PDB file of C-alpha atoms in Angstrom:
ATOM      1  CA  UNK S 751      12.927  -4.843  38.001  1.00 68.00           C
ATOM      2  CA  UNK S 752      13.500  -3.718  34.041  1.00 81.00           C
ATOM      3  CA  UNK S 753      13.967  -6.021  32.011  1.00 84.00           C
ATOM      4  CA  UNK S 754      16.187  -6.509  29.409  1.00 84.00           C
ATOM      5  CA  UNK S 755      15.453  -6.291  25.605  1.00 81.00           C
ATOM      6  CA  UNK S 756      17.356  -9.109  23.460  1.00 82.00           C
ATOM      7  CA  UNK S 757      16.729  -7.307  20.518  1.00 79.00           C
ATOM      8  CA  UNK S 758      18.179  -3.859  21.426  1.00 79.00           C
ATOM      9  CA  UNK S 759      21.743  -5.013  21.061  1.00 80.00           C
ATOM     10  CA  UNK S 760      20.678  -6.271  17.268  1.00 81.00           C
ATOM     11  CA  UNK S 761      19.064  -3.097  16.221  1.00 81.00           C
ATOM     12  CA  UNK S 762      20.850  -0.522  17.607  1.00 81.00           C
ATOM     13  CA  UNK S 763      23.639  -1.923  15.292  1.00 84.00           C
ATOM     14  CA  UNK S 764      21.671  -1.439  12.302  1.00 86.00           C
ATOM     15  CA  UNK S 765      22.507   2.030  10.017  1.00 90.00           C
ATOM     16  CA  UNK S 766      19.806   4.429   9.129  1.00 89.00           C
ATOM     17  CA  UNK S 767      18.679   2.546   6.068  1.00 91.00           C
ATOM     18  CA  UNK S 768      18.766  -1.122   7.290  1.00 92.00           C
ATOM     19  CA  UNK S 769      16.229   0.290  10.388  1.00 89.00           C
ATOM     20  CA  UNK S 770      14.471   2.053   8.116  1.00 88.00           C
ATOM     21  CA  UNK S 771      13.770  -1.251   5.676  1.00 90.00           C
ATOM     22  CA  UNK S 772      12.962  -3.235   8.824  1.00 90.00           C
ATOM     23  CA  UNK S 773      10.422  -0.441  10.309  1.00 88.00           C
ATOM     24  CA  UNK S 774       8.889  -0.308   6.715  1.00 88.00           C
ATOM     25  CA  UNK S 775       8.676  -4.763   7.096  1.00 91.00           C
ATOM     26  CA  UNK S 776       7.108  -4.256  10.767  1.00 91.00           C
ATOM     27  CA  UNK S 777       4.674  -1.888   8.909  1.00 91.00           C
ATOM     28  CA  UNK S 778       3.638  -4.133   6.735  1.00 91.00           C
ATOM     29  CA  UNK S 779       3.175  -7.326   8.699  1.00 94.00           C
ATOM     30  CA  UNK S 780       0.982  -5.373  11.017  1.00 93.00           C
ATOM     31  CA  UNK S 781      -1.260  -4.228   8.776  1.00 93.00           C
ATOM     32  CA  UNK S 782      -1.451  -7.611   7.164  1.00 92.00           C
ATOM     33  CA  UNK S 783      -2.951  -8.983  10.303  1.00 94.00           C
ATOM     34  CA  UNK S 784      -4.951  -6.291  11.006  1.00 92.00           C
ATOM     35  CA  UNK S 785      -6.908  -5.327   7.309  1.00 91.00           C
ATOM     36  CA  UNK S 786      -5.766  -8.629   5.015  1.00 92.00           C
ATOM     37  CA  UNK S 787      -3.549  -6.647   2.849  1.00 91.00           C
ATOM     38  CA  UNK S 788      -0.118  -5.009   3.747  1.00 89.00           C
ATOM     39  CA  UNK S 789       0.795  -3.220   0.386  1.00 88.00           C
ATOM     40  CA  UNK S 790      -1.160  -1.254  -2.140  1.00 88.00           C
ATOM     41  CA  UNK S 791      -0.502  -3.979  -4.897  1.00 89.00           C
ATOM     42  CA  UNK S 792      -2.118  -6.814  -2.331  1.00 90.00           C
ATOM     43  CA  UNK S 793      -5.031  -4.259  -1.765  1.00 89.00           C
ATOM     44  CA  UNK S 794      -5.174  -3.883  -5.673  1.00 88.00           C
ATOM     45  CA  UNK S 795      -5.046  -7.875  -6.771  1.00 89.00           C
ATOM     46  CA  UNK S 796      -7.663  -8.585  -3.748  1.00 90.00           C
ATOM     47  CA  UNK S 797     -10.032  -6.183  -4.569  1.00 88.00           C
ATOM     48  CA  UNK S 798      -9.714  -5.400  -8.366  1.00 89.00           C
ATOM     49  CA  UNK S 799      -8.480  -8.500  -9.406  1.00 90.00           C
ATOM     50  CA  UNK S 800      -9.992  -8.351 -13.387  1.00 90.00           C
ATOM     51  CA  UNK S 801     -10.844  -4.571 -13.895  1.00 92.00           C
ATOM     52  CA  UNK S 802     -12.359  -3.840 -16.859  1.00 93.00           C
ATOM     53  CA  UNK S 803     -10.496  -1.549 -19.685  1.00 93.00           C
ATOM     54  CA  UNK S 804     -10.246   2.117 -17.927  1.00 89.00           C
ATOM     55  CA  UNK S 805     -10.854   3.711 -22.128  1.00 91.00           C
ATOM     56  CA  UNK S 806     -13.046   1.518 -23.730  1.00 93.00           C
ATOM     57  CA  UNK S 807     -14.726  -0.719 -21.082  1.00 90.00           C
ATOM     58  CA  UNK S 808     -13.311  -4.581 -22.695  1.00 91.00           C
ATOM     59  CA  UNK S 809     -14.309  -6.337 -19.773  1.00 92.00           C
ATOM     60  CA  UNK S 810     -11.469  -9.265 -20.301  1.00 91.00           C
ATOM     61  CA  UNK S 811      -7.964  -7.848 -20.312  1.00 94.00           C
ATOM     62  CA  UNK S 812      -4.848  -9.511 -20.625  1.00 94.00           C
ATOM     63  CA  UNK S 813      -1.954  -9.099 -18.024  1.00 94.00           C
ATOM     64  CA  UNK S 814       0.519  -7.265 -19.132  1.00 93.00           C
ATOM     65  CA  UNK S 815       3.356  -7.382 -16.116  1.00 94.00           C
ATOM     66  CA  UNK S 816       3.479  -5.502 -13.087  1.00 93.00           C
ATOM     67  CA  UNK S 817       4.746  -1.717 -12.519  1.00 91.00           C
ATOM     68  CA  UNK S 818       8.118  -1.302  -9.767  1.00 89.00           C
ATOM     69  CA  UNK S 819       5.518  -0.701  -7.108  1.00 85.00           C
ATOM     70  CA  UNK S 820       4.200  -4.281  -7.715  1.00 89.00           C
ATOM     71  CA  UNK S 821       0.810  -3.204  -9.026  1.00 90.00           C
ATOM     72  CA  UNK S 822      -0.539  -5.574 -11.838  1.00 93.00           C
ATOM     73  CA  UNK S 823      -0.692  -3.798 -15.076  1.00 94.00           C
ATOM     74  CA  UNK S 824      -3.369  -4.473 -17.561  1.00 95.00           C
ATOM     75  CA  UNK S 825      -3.714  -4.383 -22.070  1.00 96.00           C
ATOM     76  CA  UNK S 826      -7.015  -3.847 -23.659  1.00 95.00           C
ATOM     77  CA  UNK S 827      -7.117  -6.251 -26.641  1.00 94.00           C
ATOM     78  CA  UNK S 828      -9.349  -4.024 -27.777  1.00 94.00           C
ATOM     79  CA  UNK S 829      -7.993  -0.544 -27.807  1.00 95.00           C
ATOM     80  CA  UNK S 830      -4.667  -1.500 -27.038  1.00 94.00           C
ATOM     81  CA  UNK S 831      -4.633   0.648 -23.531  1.00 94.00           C
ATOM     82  CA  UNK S 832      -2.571  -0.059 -20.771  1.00 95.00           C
ATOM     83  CA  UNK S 833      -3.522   0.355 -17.489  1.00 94.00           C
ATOM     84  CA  UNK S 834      -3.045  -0.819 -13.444  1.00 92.00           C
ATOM     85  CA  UNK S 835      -5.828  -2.490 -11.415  1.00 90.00           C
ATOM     86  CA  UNK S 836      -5.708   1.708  -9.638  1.00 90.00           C
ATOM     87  CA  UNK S 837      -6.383   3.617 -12.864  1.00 90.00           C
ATOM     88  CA  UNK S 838      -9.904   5.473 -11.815  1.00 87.00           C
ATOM     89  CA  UNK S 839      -9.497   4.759  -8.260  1.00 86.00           C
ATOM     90  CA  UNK S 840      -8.419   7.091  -5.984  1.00 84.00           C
ATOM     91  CA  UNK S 841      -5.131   5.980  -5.378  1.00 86.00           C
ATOM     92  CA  UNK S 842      -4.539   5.447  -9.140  1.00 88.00           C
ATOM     93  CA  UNK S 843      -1.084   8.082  -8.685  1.00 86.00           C
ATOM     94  CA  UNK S 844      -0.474   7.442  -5.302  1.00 85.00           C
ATOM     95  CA  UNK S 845       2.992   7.673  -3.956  1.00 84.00           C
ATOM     96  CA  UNK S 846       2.204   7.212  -0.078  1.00 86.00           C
ATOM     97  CA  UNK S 847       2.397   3.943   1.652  1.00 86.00           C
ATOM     98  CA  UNK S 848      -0.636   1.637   2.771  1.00 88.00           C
ATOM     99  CA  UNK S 849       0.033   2.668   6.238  1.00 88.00           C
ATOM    100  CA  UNK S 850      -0.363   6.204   6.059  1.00 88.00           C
ATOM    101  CA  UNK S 851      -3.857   5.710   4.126  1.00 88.00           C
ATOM    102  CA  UNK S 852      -4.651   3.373   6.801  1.00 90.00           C
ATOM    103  CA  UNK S 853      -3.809   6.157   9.361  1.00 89.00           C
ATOM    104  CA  UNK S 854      -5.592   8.415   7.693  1.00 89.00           C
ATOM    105  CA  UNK S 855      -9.043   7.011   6.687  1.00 89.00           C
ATOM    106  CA  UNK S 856      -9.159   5.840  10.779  1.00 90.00           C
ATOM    107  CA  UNK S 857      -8.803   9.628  11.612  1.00 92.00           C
ATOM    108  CA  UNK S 858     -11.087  10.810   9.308  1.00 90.00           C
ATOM    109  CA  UNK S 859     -13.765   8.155  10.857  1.00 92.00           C
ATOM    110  CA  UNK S 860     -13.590   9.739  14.156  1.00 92.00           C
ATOM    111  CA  UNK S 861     -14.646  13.094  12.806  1.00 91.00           C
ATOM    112  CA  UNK S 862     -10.730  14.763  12.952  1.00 91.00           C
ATOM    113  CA  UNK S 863     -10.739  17.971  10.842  1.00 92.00           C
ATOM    114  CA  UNK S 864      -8.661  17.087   7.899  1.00 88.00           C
ATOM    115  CA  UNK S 865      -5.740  19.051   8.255  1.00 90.00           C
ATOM    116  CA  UNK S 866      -5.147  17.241  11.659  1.00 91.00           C
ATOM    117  CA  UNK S 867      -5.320  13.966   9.885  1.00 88.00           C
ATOM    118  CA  UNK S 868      -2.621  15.095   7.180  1.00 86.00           C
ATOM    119  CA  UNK S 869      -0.529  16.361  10.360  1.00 89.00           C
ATOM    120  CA  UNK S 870      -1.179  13.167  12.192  1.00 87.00           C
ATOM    121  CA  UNK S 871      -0.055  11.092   8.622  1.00 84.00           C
ATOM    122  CA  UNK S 872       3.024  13.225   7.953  1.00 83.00           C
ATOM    123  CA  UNK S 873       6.032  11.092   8.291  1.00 74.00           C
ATOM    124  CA  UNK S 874       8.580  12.188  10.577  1.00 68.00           C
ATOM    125  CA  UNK S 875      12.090  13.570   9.553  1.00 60.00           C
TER     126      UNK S 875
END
C-alpha cells in the first residue's frame, strides 16, 4: 500500500525560487546536525573566532561588521587593514556553498580522482 505524502500537495505549489530557498534551508539544517556548522560564516566564527591581522600580524582586532555573506569582518588598529575571519584560508574568495565543500572533501577522502569529485559537486541545471 503507498502511502501518501502530506507535504507533496504544499510543495508542489511552490515556484522555482520559493523550492529553491527551501532546498537551500534543508541543506543547511542537515549539515548543521551532521558537522556543527551549516554556513561558511558559522564555520568561520567557530573556528577562527579572533584571527590575527592577515598584513601585519596585531593579534587583537576590532570587529568591524560582517560582509553580505555573513562572514565577520575584521580592522587592524594597527595598520588599519580590513579583513574576514577567511582571508589566508582557503576559502578566503569562495563563492560555493558549505554543502558542496562538504561533498567534496568526503569524495576526495575515499580516494575519487578529482575531476570526479568536481563532477559529483557540480550543481545541477
Amino acid at each position: 500500500m503507498k502511502r501518501l505524502n502530506p507535504y507533496s500537495g504544499l510543495v508542489g505549489g511552490l515556484s522555482a525560487g520559493e523550492l529553491e530557498l527551501l532546498s537551500a534551508a534543508v541543506e543547511e539544517r542537515r549539515l548543521r546536525e551532521e558537522i556543527g556548522v551549516g554556513t561558511l560564516a558559522e564555520a568561520a566564527d567557530r573556528y577562527r573566532p579572533r584571527p590575527a591581522c592577515s598584513a601585519c600580524g596585531e593579534a587583537s582586532p576590532w570587529r568591524d561588521g560582517r560582509e553580505p555573506s555573513g562572514v565577520r569582518r575584521w580592522r587592524c588598529p594597527s595598520c588599519g587593514a580590513r579583513f574576514t575571519s577567511l582571508t589566508g584560508t582557503v576559502l578566503e574568495n569562495c563563492k560555493k556553498p558549505l554543502s558542496t565543500w562538504v561533498s567534496f572533501i568526503r569524495l576526495a577522502l575515499f580516494a575519487v580522482p578529482l575531476d570526479a569529485c568536481a563532477e559529483a559537486c557540480r550543481p545541477r541545471t
